[in-house]
């Protein structure tokens, strides 16, 4: 609920500091989802009957909560982008260049 209230404030005020705070909550949600999923898998490995019976629902709820949180935090992106507060990419830099500028597709060779 905290993220939703914060998102509504960001939407109403377009406050950059609040948008940054909302954006900064994303990694904590990813971590909580990962931890809850791992705990669930541990219960499955331990043979907890209730976890086995509800596994699909449990994992679906975790995934959906993460997705909802992602939509909530997306409110911050246009505000942060307009203030030039975002990086161009979240990707880590590649250690070795991977065919820079080479977009040729490899076509299968005919057998024969």
PDB file of N, CA and C in Angstrom:
ATOM      1  N   UNK A   1       0.812  -1.196   0.000  1.00  0.00           N
ATOM      2  CA  UNK A   1       0.000   0.000   0.000  1.00  0.00           C
ATOM      3  C   UNK A   1       0.861   1.268   0.000  1.00  0.00           C
ATOM      4  N   UNK A   2       2.029   1.179   0.633  1.00  0.00           N
ATOM      5  CA  UNK A   2       2.906   2.356   0.692  1.00  0.00           C
ATOM      6  C   UNK A   2       3.271   2.815  -0.715  1.00  0.00           C
ATOM      7  N   UNK A   3       3.637   1.881  -1.574  1.00  0.00           N
ATOM      8  CA  UNK A   3       4.033   2.243  -2.940  1.00  0.00           C
ATOM      9  C   UNK A   3       2.878   2.866  -3.706  1.00  0.00           C
ATOM     10  N   UNK A   4       1.676   2.361  -3.495  1.00  0.00           N
ATOM     11  CA  UNK A   4       0.525   2.914  -4.190  1.00  0.00           C
ATOM     12  C   UNK A   4       0.262   4.353  -3.741  1.00  0.00           C
ATOM     13  N   UNK A   5       0.324   4.597  -2.430  1.00  0.00           N
ATOM     14  CA  UNK A   5       0.138   5.964  -1.932  1.00  0.00           C
ATOM     15  C   UNK A   5       1.222   6.892  -2.474  1.00  0.00           C
ATOM     16  N   UNK A   6       2.452   6.394  -2.461  1.00  0.00           N
ATOM     17  CA  UNK A   6       3.563   7.185  -2.971  1.00  0.00           C
ATOM     18  C   UNK A   6       3.371   7.483  -4.453  1.00  0.00           C
ATOM     19  N   UNK A   7       2.940   6.487  -5.218  1.00  0.00           N
ATOM     20  CA  UNK A   7       2.715   6.666  -6.655  1.00  0.00           C
ATOM     21  C   UNK A   7       1.622   7.704  -6.908  1.00  0.00           C
ATOM     22  N   UNK A   8       0.574   7.661  -6.121  1.00  0.00           N
ATOM     23  CA  UNK A   8      -0.489   8.655  -6.285  1.00  0.00           C
ATOM     24  C   UNK A   8       0.015  10.060  -5.982  1.00  0.00           C
ATOM     25  N   UNK A   9       0.872  10.182  -4.966  1.00  0.00           N
ATOM     26  CA  UNK A   9       1.475  11.486  -4.665  1.00  0.00           C
ATOM     27  C   UNK A   9       2.380  11.951  -5.802  1.00  0.00           C
ATOM     28  N   UNK A  10       3.156  11.031  -6.349  1.00  0.00           N
ATOM     29  CA  UNK A  10       4.038  11.372  -7.476  1.00  0.00           C
ATOM     30  C   UNK A  10       3.200  11.831  -8.665  1.00  0.00           C
ATOM     31  N   UNK A  11       2.123  11.116  -8.927  1.00  0.00           N
ATOM     32  CA  UNK A  11       1.250  11.458 -10.044  1.00  0.00           C
ATOM     33  C   UNK A  11       0.621  12.836  -9.857  1.00  0.00           C
ATOM     34  N   UNK A  12       0.215  13.120  -8.646  1.00  0.00           N
ATOM     35  CA  UNK A  12      -0.455  14.396  -8.374  1.00  0.00           C
ATOM     36  C   UNK A  12       0.507  15.582  -8.328  1.00  0.00           C
ATOM     37  N   UNK A  13       1.715  15.353  -7.779  1.00  0.00           N
ATOM     38  CA  UNK A  13       2.628  16.484  -7.556  1.00  0.00           C
ATOM     39  C   UNK A  13       3.752  16.586  -8.574  1.00  0.00           C
ATOM     40  N   UNK A  14       4.052  15.466  -9.251  1.00  0.00           N
ATOM     41  CA  UNK A  14       5.189  15.381 -10.175  1.00  0.00           C
ATOM     42  C   UNK A  14       6.501  15.744  -9.473  1.00  0.00           C
ATOM     43  N   UNK A  15       6.558  15.444  -8.179  1.00  0.00           N
ATOM     44  CA  UNK A  15       7.726  15.739  -7.351  1.00  0.00           C
ATOM     45  C   UNK A  15       8.856  14.762  -7.685  1.00  0.00           C
ATOM     46  N   UNK A  16      10.000  15.295  -8.068  1.00  0.00           N
ATOM     47  CA  UNK A  16      11.134  14.472  -8.500  1.00  0.00           C
ATOM     48  C   UNK A  16      11.681  13.631  -7.352  1.00  0.00           C
ATOM     49  N   UNK A  17      11.773  14.194  -6.152  1.00  0.00           N
ATOM     50  CA  UNK A  17      12.294  13.443  -5.004  1.00  0.00           C
ATOM     51  C   UNK A  17      11.380  12.268  -4.676  1.00  0.00           C
ATOM     52  N   UNK A  18      10.072  12.478  -4.743  1.00  0.00           N
ATOM     53  CA  UNK A  18       9.130  11.380  -4.500  1.00  0.00           C
ATOM     54  C   UNK A  18       9.208  10.340  -5.617  1.00  0.00           C
ATOM     55  N   UNK A  19       9.366  10.802  -6.855  1.00  0.00           N
ATOM     56  CA  UNK A  19       9.494   9.880  -7.986  1.00  0.00           C
ATOM     57  C   UNK A  19      10.745   9.026  -7.826  1.00  0.00           C
ATOM     58  N   UNK A  20      11.822   9.643  -7.381  1.00  0.00           N
ATOM     59  CA  UNK A  20      13.066   8.896  -7.150  1.00  0.00           C
ATOM     60  C   UNK A  20      12.871   7.864  -6.030  1.00  0.00           C
ATOM     61  N   UNK A  21      12.168   8.267  -4.972  1.00  0.00           N
ATOM     62  CA  UNK A  21      11.901   7.342  -3.864  1.00  0.00           C
ATOM     63  C   UNK A  21      11.077   6.149  -4.356  1.00  0.00           C
ATOM     64  N   UNK A  22      10.079   6.411  -5.166  1.00  0.00           N
ATOM     65  CA  UNK A  22       9.256   5.338  -5.726  1.00  0.00           C
ATOM     66  C   UNK A  22      10.099   4.419  -6.600  1.00  0.00           C
ATOM     67  N   UNK A  23      10.916   5.011  -7.447  1.00  0.00           N
ATOM     68  CA  UNK A  23      11.795   4.246  -8.326  1.00  0.00           C
ATOM     69  C   UNK A  23      12.763   3.379  -7.511  1.00  0.00           C
ATOM     70  N   UNK A  24      13.265   3.927  -6.419  1.00  0.00           N
ATOM     71  CA  UNK A  24      14.244   3.216  -5.588  1.00  0.00           C
ATOM     72  C   UNK A  24      13.643   2.036  -4.833  1.00  0.00           C
ATOM     73  N   UNK A  25      12.321   1.929  -4.776  1.00  0.00           N
ATOM     74  CA  UNK A  25      11.685   0.810  -4.084  1.00  0.00           C
ATOM     75  C   UNK A  25      11.637  -0.456  -4.928  1.00  0.00           C
ATOM     76  N   UNK A  26      11.867  -0.333  -6.232  1.00  0.00           N
ATOM     77  CA  UNK A  26      11.789  -1.492  -7.112  1.00  0.00           C
ATOM     78  C   UNK A  26      12.738  -2.628  -6.736  1.00  0.00           C
ATOM     79  N   UNK A  27      14.014  -2.350  -6.464  1.00  0.00           N
ATOM     80  CA  UNK A  27      14.911  -3.454  -6.110  1.00  0.00           C
ATOM     81  C   UNK A  27      14.476  -4.186  -4.837  1.00  0.00           C
ATOM     82  N   UNK A  28      13.914  -3.466  -3.882  1.00  0.00           N
ATOM     83  CA  UNK A  28      13.454  -4.114  -2.644  1.00  0.00           C
ATOM     84  C   UNK A  28      12.313  -5.078  -2.959  1.00  0.00           C
ATOM     85  N   UNK A  29      11.437  -4.698  -3.862  1.00  0.00           N
ATOM     86  CA  UNK A  29      10.330  -5.582  -4.243  1.00  0.00           C
ATOM     87  C   UNK A  29      10.857  -6.804  -4.971  1.00  0.00           C
ATOM     88  N   UNK A  30      11.811  -6.622  -5.864  1.00  0.00           N
ATOM     89  CA  UNK A  30      12.402  -7.770  -6.563  1.00  0.00           C
ATOM     90  C   UNK A  30      13.040  -8.720  -5.570  1.00  0.00           C
ATOM     91  N   UNK A  31      13.740  -8.160  -4.586  1.00  0.00           N
ATOM     92  CA  UNK A  31      14.398  -8.978  -3.572  1.00  0.00           C
ATOM     93  C   UNK A  31      13.372  -9.727  -2.724  1.00  0.00           C
ATOM     94  N   UNK A  32      12.299  -9.051  -2.331  1.00  0.00           N
ATOM     95  CA  UNK A  32      11.255  -9.692  -1.518  1.00  0.00           C
ATOM     96  C   UNK A  32      10.586 -10.819  -2.301  1.00  0.00           C
ATOM     97  N   UNK A  33      10.346 -10.587  -3.588  1.00  0.00           N
ATOM     98  CA  UNK A  33       9.733 -11.621  -4.422  1.00  0.00           C
ATOM     99  C   UNK A  33      10.655 -12.823  -4.561  1.00  0.00           C
ATOM    100  N   UNK A  34      11.928 -12.553  -4.762  1.00  0.00           N
ATOM    101  CA  UNK A  34      12.916 -13.635  -4.891  1.00  0.00           C
ATOM    102  C   UNK A  34      13.004 -14.431  -3.590  1.00  0.00           C
ATOM    103  N   UNK A  35      13.008 -13.730  -2.467  1.00  0.00           N
ATOM    104  CA  UNK A  35      13.102 -14.384  -1.166  1.00  0.00           C
ATOM    105  C   UNK A  35      11.845 -15.209  -0.872  1.00  0.00           C
ATOM    106  N   UNK A  36      10.668 -14.669  -1.181  1.00  0.00           N
ATOM    107  CA  UNK A  36       9.429 -15.410  -0.958  1.00  0.00           C
ATOM    108  C   UNK A  36       9.371 -16.645  -1.848  1.00  0.00           C
ATOM    109  N   UNK A  37       9.832 -16.517  -3.086  1.00  0.00           N
ATOM    110  CA  UNK A  37       9.852 -17.659  -4.001  1.00  0.00           C
ATOM    111  C   UNK A  37      10.807 -18.727  -3.494  1.00  0.00           C
ATOM    112  N   UNK A  38      11.981 -18.324  -3.047  1.00  0.00           N
ATOM    113  CA  UNK A  38      12.954 -19.297  -2.518  1.00  0.00           C
ATOM    114  C   UNK A  38      12.404 -19.984  -1.268  1.00  0.00           C
ATOM    115  N   UNK A  39      11.743 -19.235  -0.398  1.00  0.00           N
ATOM    116  CA  UNK A  39      11.127 -19.833   0.795  1.00  0.00           C
ATOM    117  C   UNK A  39      10.065 -20.853   0.396  1.00  0.00           C
ATOM    118  N   UNK A  40       9.307 -20.517  -0.630  1.00  0.00           N
ATOM    119  CA  UNK A  40       8.283 -21.447  -1.113  1.00  0.00           C
ATOM    120  C   UNK A  40       8.933 -22.730  -1.639  1.00  0.00           C
ATOM    121  N   UNK A  41       9.977 -22.576  -2.448  1.00  0.00           N
ATOM    122  CA  UNK A  41      10.661 -23.759  -2.969  1.00  0.00           C
ATOM    123  C   UNK A  41      11.262 -24.602  -1.847  1.00  0.00           C
ATOM    124  N   UNK A  42      11.740 -23.959  -0.813  1.00  0.00           N
ATOM    125  CA  UNK A  42      12.282 -24.691   0.336  1.00  0.00           C
ATOM    126  C   UNK A  42      11.180 -25.507   1.014  1.00  0.00           C
ATOM    127  N   UNK A  43       9.997 -24.916   1.156  1.00  0.00           N
ATOM    128  CA  UNK A  43       8.867 -25.658   1.738  1.00  0.00           C
ATOM    129  C   UNK A  43       8.486 -26.832   0.843  1.00  0.00           C
ATOM    130  N   UNK A  44       8.556 -26.635  -0.475  1.00  0.00           N
ATOM    131  CA  UNK A  44       8.264 -27.740  -1.393  1.00  0.00           C
ATOM    132  C   UNK A  44       9.279 -28.866  -1.229  1.00  0.00           C
ATOM    133  N   UNK A  45      10.564 -28.494  -1.132  1.00  0.00           N
ATOM    134  CA  UNK A  45      11.615 -29.520  -0.940  1.00  0.00           C
ATOM    135  C   UNK A  45      11.441 -30.247   0.387  1.00  0.00           C
ATOM    136  N   UNK A  46      10.884 -29.546   1.385  1.00  0.00           N
ATOM    137  CA  UNK A  46      10.668 -30.158   2.699  1.00  0.00           C
ATOM    138  C   UNK A  46       9.413 -31.026   2.727  1.00  0.00           C
ATOM    139  N   UNK A  47       8.623 -30.960   1.666  1.00  0.00           N
ATOM    140  CA  UNK A  47       7.435 -31.793   1.578  1.00  0.00           C
ATOM    141  C   UNK A  47       6.231 -31.250   2.319  1.00  0.00           C
ATOM    142  N   UNK A  48       6.172 -29.943   2.565  1.00  0.00           N
ATOM    143  CA  UNK A  48       5.019 -29.347   3.245  1.00  0.00           C
ATOM    144  C   UNK A  48       3.801 -29.495   2.324  1.00  0.00           C
ATOM    145  N   UNK A  49       2.828 -30.285   2.768  1.00  0.00           N
ATOM    146  CA  UNK A  49       1.680 -30.637   1.947  1.00  0.00           C
ATOM    147  C   UNK A  49       0.905 -29.410   1.472  1.00  0.00           C
ATOM    148  N   UNK A  50       0.676 -28.441   2.360  1.00  0.00           N
ATOM    149  CA  UNK A  50      -0.074 -27.249   1.980  1.00  0.00           C
ATOM    150  C   UNK A  50       0.624 -26.479   0.858  1.00  0.00           C
ATOM    151  N   UNK A  51       1.948 -26.428   0.913  1.00  0.00           N
ATOM    152  CA  UNK A  51       2.706 -25.732  -0.130  1.00  0.00           C
ATOM    153  C   UNK A  51       2.635 -26.486  -1.448  1.00  0.00           C
ATOM    154  N   UNK A  52       2.662 -27.800  -1.377  1.00  0.00           N
ATOM    155  CA  UNK A  52       2.574 -28.610  -2.596  1.00  0.00           C
ATOM    156  C   UNK A  52       1.218 -28.414  -3.257  1.00  0.00           C
ATOM    157  N   UNK A  53       0.161 -28.393  -2.452  1.00  0.00           N
ATOM    158  CA  UNK A  53      -1.192 -28.259  -2.988  1.00  0.00           C
ATOM    159  C   UNK A  53      -1.465 -26.881  -3.574  1.00  0.00           C
ATOM    160  N   UNK A  54      -0.808 -25.859  -3.064  1.00  0.00           N
ATOM    161  CA  UNK A  54      -1.098 -24.483  -3.502  1.00  0.00           C
ATOM    162  C   UNK A  54       0.061 -23.845  -4.253  1.00  0.00           C
ATOM    163  N   UNK A  55       1.013 -24.636  -4.682  1.00  0.00           N
ATOM    164  CA  UNK A  55       2.234 -24.103  -5.286  1.00  0.00           C
ATOM    165  C   UNK A  55       1.957 -23.184  -6.471  1.00  0.00           C
ATOM    166  N   UNK A  56       1.144 -23.616  -7.389  1.00  0.00           N
ATOM    167  CA  UNK A  56       0.878 -22.820  -8.584  1.00  0.00           C
ATOM    168  C   UNK A  56       0.250 -21.477  -8.219  1.00  0.00           C
ATOM    169  N   UNK A  57      -0.720 -21.507  -7.330  1.00  0.00           N
ATOM    170  CA  UNK A  57      -1.382 -20.266  -6.911  1.00  0.00           C
ATOM    171  C   UNK A  57      -0.387 -19.353  -6.216  1.00  0.00           C
ATOM    172  N   UNK A  58       0.417 -19.926  -5.338  1.00  0.00           N
ATOM    173  CA  UNK A  58       1.395 -19.141  -4.586  1.00  0.00           C
ATOM    174  C   UNK A  58       2.355 -18.417  -5.532  1.00  0.00           C
ATOM    175  N   UNK A  59       2.909 -19.151  -6.472  1.00  0.00           N
ATOM    176  CA  UNK A  59       3.861 -18.548  -7.407  1.00  0.00           C
ATOM    177  C   UNK A  59       3.187 -17.523  -8.314  1.00  0.00           C
ATOM    178  N   UNK A  60       1.940 -17.798  -8.727  1.00  0.00           N
ATOM    179  CA  UNK A  60       1.202 -16.830  -9.540  1.00  0.00           C
ATOM    180  C   UNK A  60       0.975 -15.530  -8.783  1.00  0.00           C
ATOM    181  N   UNK A  61       0.600 -15.630  -7.504  1.00  0.00           N
ATOM    182  CA  UNK A  61       0.350 -14.432  -6.698  1.00  0.00           C
ATOM    183  C   UNK A  61       1.634 -13.627  -6.543  1.00  0.00           C
ATOM    184  N   UNK A  62       2.753 -14.300  -6.266  1.00  0.00           N
ATOM    185  CA  UNK A  62       4.030 -13.592  -6.132  1.00  0.00           C
ATOM    186  C   UNK A  62       4.388 -12.861  -7.420  1.00  0.00           C
ATOM    187  N   UNK A  63       4.250 -13.557  -8.536  1.00  0.00           N
ATOM    188  CA  UNK A  63       4.573 -12.955  -9.833  1.00  0.00           C
ATOM    189  C   UNK A  63       3.655 -11.773 -10.121  1.00  0.00           C
ATOM    190  N   UNK A  64       2.362 -11.928  -9.839  1.00  0.00           N
ATOM    191  CA  UNK A  64       1.406 -10.862 -10.104  1.00  0.00           C
ATOM    192  C   UNK A  64       1.640  -9.647  -9.209  1.00  0.00           C
ATOM    193  N   UNK A  65       1.969  -9.876  -7.950  1.00  0.00           N
ATOM    194  CA  UNK A  65       2.272  -8.752  -7.060  1.00  0.00           C
ATOM    195  C   UNK A  65       3.485  -7.970  -7.558  1.00  0.00           C
ATOM    196  N   UNK A  66       4.491  -8.696  -8.028  1.00  0.00           N
ATOM    197  CA  UNK A  66       5.673  -8.031  -8.580  1.00  0.00           C
ATOM    198  C   UNK A  66       5.298  -7.222  -9.820  1.00  0.00           C
ATOM    199  N   UNK A  67       4.452  -7.785 -10.659  1.00  0.00           N
ATOM    200  CA  UNK A  67       4.018  -7.092 -11.874  1.00  0.00           C
ATOM    201  C   UNK A  67       3.205  -5.836 -11.521  1.00  0.00           C
ATOM    202  N   UNK A  68       2.297  -5.956 -10.556  1.00  0.00           N
ATOM    203  CA  UNK A  68       1.498  -4.802 -10.127  1.00  0.00           C
ATOM    204  C   UNK A  68       2.414  -3.712  -9.587  1.00  0.00           C
ATOM    205  N   UNK A  69       3.383  -4.120  -8.775  1.00  0.00           N
ATOM    206  CA  UNK A  69       4.322  -3.136  -8.228  1.00  0.00           C
ATOM    207  C   UNK A  69       5.100  -2.456  -9.356  1.00  0.00           C
ATOM    208  N   UNK A  70       5.463  -3.212 -10.367  1.00  0.00           N
ATOM    209  CA  UNK A  70       6.152  -2.626 -11.518  1.00  0.00           C
ATOM    210  C   UNK A  70       5.304  -1.579 -12.217  1.00  0.00           C
ATOM    211  N   UNK A  71       4.008  -1.859 -12.354  1.00  0.00           N
ATOM    212  CA  UNK A  71       3.110  -0.882 -12.972  1.00  0.00           C
ATOM    213  C   UNK A  71       2.967   0.358 -12.096  1.00  0.00           C
ATOM    214  N   UNK A  72       2.893   0.146 -10.794  1.00  0.00           N
ATOM    215  CA  UNK A  72       2.776   1.277  -9.869  1.00  0.00           C
ATOM    216  C   UNK A  72       4.024   2.161  -9.967  1.00  0.00           C
ATOM    217  N   UNK A  73       5.195   1.541  -9.954  1.00  0.00           N
ATOM    218  CA  UNK A  73       6.428   2.339  -9.988  1.00  0.00           C
ATOM    219  C   UNK A  73       6.671   2.976 -11.351  1.00  0.00           C
ATOM    220  N   UNK A  74       6.033   2.459 -12.388  1.00  0.00           N
ATOM    221  CA  UNK A  74       6.234   3.051 -13.714  1.00  0.00           C
ATOM    222  C   UNK A  74       5.724   4.486 -13.782  1.00  0.00           C
ATOM    223  N   UNK A  75       4.913   4.885 -12.829  1.00  0.00           N
ATOM    224  CA  UNK A  75       4.443   6.270 -12.763  1.00  0.00           C
ATOM    225  C   UNK A  75       5.626   7.226 -12.627  1.00  0.00           C
ATOM    226  N   UNK A  76       6.696   6.769 -11.987  1.00  0.00           N
ATOM    227  CA  UNK A  76       7.862   7.627 -11.752  1.00  0.00           C
ATOM    228  C   UNK A  76       8.681   7.869 -13.027  1.00  0.00           C
ATOM    229  N   UNK A  77       8.638   6.963 -13.977  1.00  0.00           N
ATOM    230  CA  UNK A  77       9.535   7.044 -15.132  1.00  0.00           C
ATOM    231  C   UNK A  77       9.399   8.329 -15.937  1.00  0.00           C
ATOM    232  N   UNK A  78       8.207   8.739 -16.364  1.00  0.00           N
ATOM    233  CA  UNK A  78       8.148   9.959 -17.176  1.00  0.00           C
ATOM    234  C   UNK A  78       8.618  11.198 -16.419  1.00  0.00           C
ATOM    235  N   UNK A  79       8.385  11.227 -15.117  1.00  0.00           N
ATOM    236  CA  UNK A  79       8.801  12.375 -14.314  1.00  0.00           C
ATOM    237  C   UNK A  79      10.319  12.409 -14.202  1.00  0.00           C
ATOM    238  N   UNK A  80      10.912  11.255 -13.939  1.00  0.00           N
ATOM    239  CA  UNK A  80      12.364  11.176 -13.843  1.00  0.00           C
ATOM    240  C   UNK A  80      13.022  11.402 -15.204  1.00  0.00           C
ATOM    241  N   UNK A  81      12.391  10.911 -16.247  1.00  0.00           N
ATOM    242  CA  UNK A  81      12.945  11.113 -17.585  1.00  0.00           C
ATOM    243  C   UNK A  81      12.913  12.588 -17.967  1.00  0.00           C
ATOM    244  N   UNK A  82      11.826  13.268 -17.680  1.00  0.00           N
ATOM    245  CA  UNK A  82      11.724  14.700 -17.999  1.00  0.00           C
ATOM    246  C   UNK A  82      12.760  15.513 -17.235  1.00  0.00           C
ATOM    247  N   UNK A  83      13.135  15.042 -16.042  1.00  0.00           N
ATOM    248  CA  UNK A  83      14.133  15.743 -15.224  1.00  0.00           C
ATOM    249  C   UNK A  83      15.549  15.253 -15.530  1.00  0.00           C
ATOM    250  N   UNK A  84      15.686  14.397 -16.557  1.00  0.00           N
ATOM    251  CA  UNK A  84      16.978  13.826 -16.951  1.00  0.00           C
ATOM    252  C   UNK A  84      17.645  13.092 -15.783  1.00  0.00           C
ATOM    253  N   UNK A  85      16.850  12.309 -15.058  1.00  0.00           N
ATOM    254  CA  UNK A  85      17.331  11.573 -13.891  1.00  0.00           C
ATOM    255  C   UNK A  85      17.552  10.086 -14.171  1.00  0.00           C
ATOM    256  N   UNK A  86      17.278   9.629 -15.386  1.00  0.00           N
ATOM    257  CA  UNK A  86      17.399   8.208 -15.698  1.00  0.00           C
ATOM    258  C   UNK A  86      18.614   7.941 -16.577  1.00  0.00           C
ATOM    259  N   UNK A  87      19.197   6.754 -16.391  1.00  0.00           N
ATOM    260  CA  UNK A  87      20.248   6.302 -17.297  1.00  0.00           C
ATOM    261  C   UNK A  87      19.603   5.835 -18.592  1.00  0.00           C
ATOM    262  N   UNK A  88      20.415   5.707 -19.613  1.00  0.00           N
ATOM    263  CA  UNK A  88      19.894   5.227 -20.897  1.00  0.00           C
ATOM    264  C   UNK A  88      19.477   3.776 -20.836  1.00  0.00           C
ATOM    265  N   UNK A  89      20.207   2.960 -20.053  1.00  0.00           N
ATOM    266  CA  UNK A  89      19.934   1.536 -20.012  1.00  0.00           C
ATOM    267  C   UNK A  89      20.232   0.974 -18.628  1.00  0.00           C
ATOM    268  N   UNK A  90      19.570  -0.108 -18.292  1.00  0.00           N
ATOM    269  CA  UNK A  90      19.854  -0.809 -17.042  1.00  0.00           C
ATOM    270  C   UNK A  90      20.884  -1.913 -17.268  1.00  0.00           C
ATOM    271  N   UNK A  91      21.192  -2.207 -18.517  1.00  0.00           N
ATOM    272  CA  UNK A  91      22.110  -3.295 -18.815  1.00  0.00           C
ATOM    273  C   UNK A  91      23.518  -2.986 -18.332  1.00  0.00           C
ATOM    274  N   UNK A  92      24.172  -4.006 -17.820  1.00  0.00           N
ATOM    275  CA  UNK A  92      25.585  -3.865 -17.483  1.00  0.00           C
ATOM    276  C   UNK A  92      26.373  -3.822 -18.782  1.00  0.00           C
ATOM    277  N   UNK A  93      27.504  -3.188 -18.725  1.00  0.00           N
ATOM    278  CA  UNK A  93      28.359  -3.154 -19.910  1.00  0.00           C
ATOM    279  C   UNK A  93      28.911  -4.548 -20.173  1.00  0.00           C
ATOM    280  N   UNK A  94      28.930  -4.926 -21.435  1.00  0.00           N
ATOM    281  CA  UNK A  94      29.489  -6.217 -21.823  1.00  0.00           C
ATOM    282  C   UNK A  94      30.998  -6.174 -21.643  1.00  0.00           C
ATOM    283  N   UNK A  95      31.555  -7.275 -21.172  1.00  0.00           N
ATOM    284  CA  UNK A  95      33.002  -7.324 -20.975  1.00  0.00           C
ATOM    285  C   UNK A  95      33.739  -7.345 -22.302  1.00  0.00           C
ATOM    286  N   UNK A  96      33.159  -8.029 -23.275  1.00  0.00           N
ATOM    287  CA  UNK A  96      33.758  -8.063 -24.604  1.00  0.00           C
ATOM    288  C   UNK A  96      32.696  -7.631 -25.604  1.00  0.00           C
ATOM    289  N   UNK A  97      33.089  -6.851 -26.587  1.00  0.00           N
ATOM    290  CA  UNK A  97      32.100  -6.418 -27.582  1.00  0.00           C
ATOM    291  C   UNK A  97      31.513  -7.622 -28.305  1.00  0.00           C
ATOM    292  N   UNK A  98      30.223  -7.602 -28.493  1.00  0.00           N
ATOM    293  CA  UNK A  98      29.576  -8.732 -29.160  1.00  0.00           C
ATOM    294  C   UNK A  98      29.086  -8.302 -30.532  1.00  0.00           C
ATOM    295  N   UNK A  99      29.943  -8.395 -31.497  1.00  0.00           N
ATOM    296  CA  UNK A  99      29.595  -8.098 -32.888  1.00  0.00           C
ATOM    297  C   UNK A  99      29.022  -6.696 -33.022  1.00  0.00           C
ATOM    298  N   UNK A 100      29.723  -5.699 -32.509  1.00  0.00           N
ATOM    299  CA  UNK A 100      29.231  -4.320 -32.561  1.00  0.00           C
ATOM    300  C   UNK A 100      28.902  -3.927 -33.993  1.00  0.00           C
ATOM    301  N   UNK A 101      27.688  -3.468 -34.185  1.00  0.00           N
ATOM    302  CA  UNK A 101      27.270  -2.987 -35.488  1.00  0.00           C
ATOM    303  C   UNK A 101      27.008  -4.072 -36.508  1.00  0.00           C
ATOM    304  N   UNK A 102      27.227  -5.326 -36.188  1.00  0.00           N
ATOM    305  CA  UNK A 102      27.028  -6.417 -37.122  1.00  0.00           C
ATOM    306  C   UNK A 102      25.666  -7.046 -36.856  1.00  0.00           C
ATOM    307  N   UNK A 103      24.694  -6.709 -37.681  1.00  0.00           N
ATOM    308  CA  UNK A 103      23.348  -7.211 -37.477  1.00  0.00           C
ATOM    309  C   UNK A 103      22.958  -8.229 -38.530  1.00  0.00           C
ATOM    310  N   UNK A 104      23.945  -8.830 -39.199  1.00  0.00           N
ATOM    311  CA  UNK A 104      23.643  -9.847 -40.196  1.00  0.00           C
ATOM    312  C   UNK A 104      23.087 -11.076 -39.499  1.00  0.00           C
ATOM    313  N   UNK A 105      22.049 -11.639 -40.075  1.00  0.00           N
ATOM    314  CA  UNK A 105      21.464 -12.851 -39.531  1.00  0.00           C
ATOM    315  C   UNK A 105      22.145 -14.063 -40.150  1.00  0.00           C
ATOM    316  N   UNK A 106      22.425 -15.037 -39.333  1.00  0.00           N
ATOM    317  CA  UNK A 106      23.006 -16.270 -39.840  1.00  0.00           C
ATOM    318  C   UNK A 106      21.878 -17.098 -40.444  1.00  0.00           C
ATOM    319  N   UNK A 107      22.043 -17.421 -41.691  1.00  0.00           N
ATOM    320  CA  UNK A 107      21.028 -18.215 -42.385  1.00  0.00           C
ATOM    321  C   UNK A 107      21.492 -19.667 -42.440  1.00  0.00           C
ATOM    322  N   UNK A 108      20.582 -20.589 -42.205  1.00  0.00           N
ATOM    323  CA  UNK A 108      20.968 -21.991 -42.279  1.00  0.00           C
ATOM    324  C   UNK A 108      21.384 -22.341 -43.710  1.00  0.00           C
ATOM    325  N   UNK A 109      22.413 -23.140 -43.804  1.00  0.00           N
ATOM    326  CA  UNK A 109      22.905 -23.570 -45.098  1.00  0.00           C
ATOM    327  C   UNK A 109      22.119 -24.796 -45.563  1.00  0.00           C
ATOM    328  N   UNK A 110      21.754 -24.829 -46.839  1.00  0.00           N
ATOM    329  CA  UNK A 110      21.020 -26.004 -47.333  1.00  0.00           C
ATOM    330  C   UNK A 110      21.883 -27.244 -47.288  1.00  0.00           C
ATOM    331  N   UNK A 111      21.263 -28.341 -46.929  1.00  0.00           N
ATOM    332  CA  UNK A 111      21.980 -29.624 -46.899  1.00  0.00           C
ATOM    333  C   UNK A 111      21.977 -30.211 -48.286  1.00  0.00           C
ATOM    334  N   UNK A 112      23.058 -30.794 -48.594  1.00  0.00           N
ATOM    335  CA  UNK A 112      22.949 -31.461 -49.841  1.00  0.00           C
ATOM    336  C   UNK A 112      24.111 -31.614 -50.632  1.00  0.00           C
TER     337      UNK A 112
END
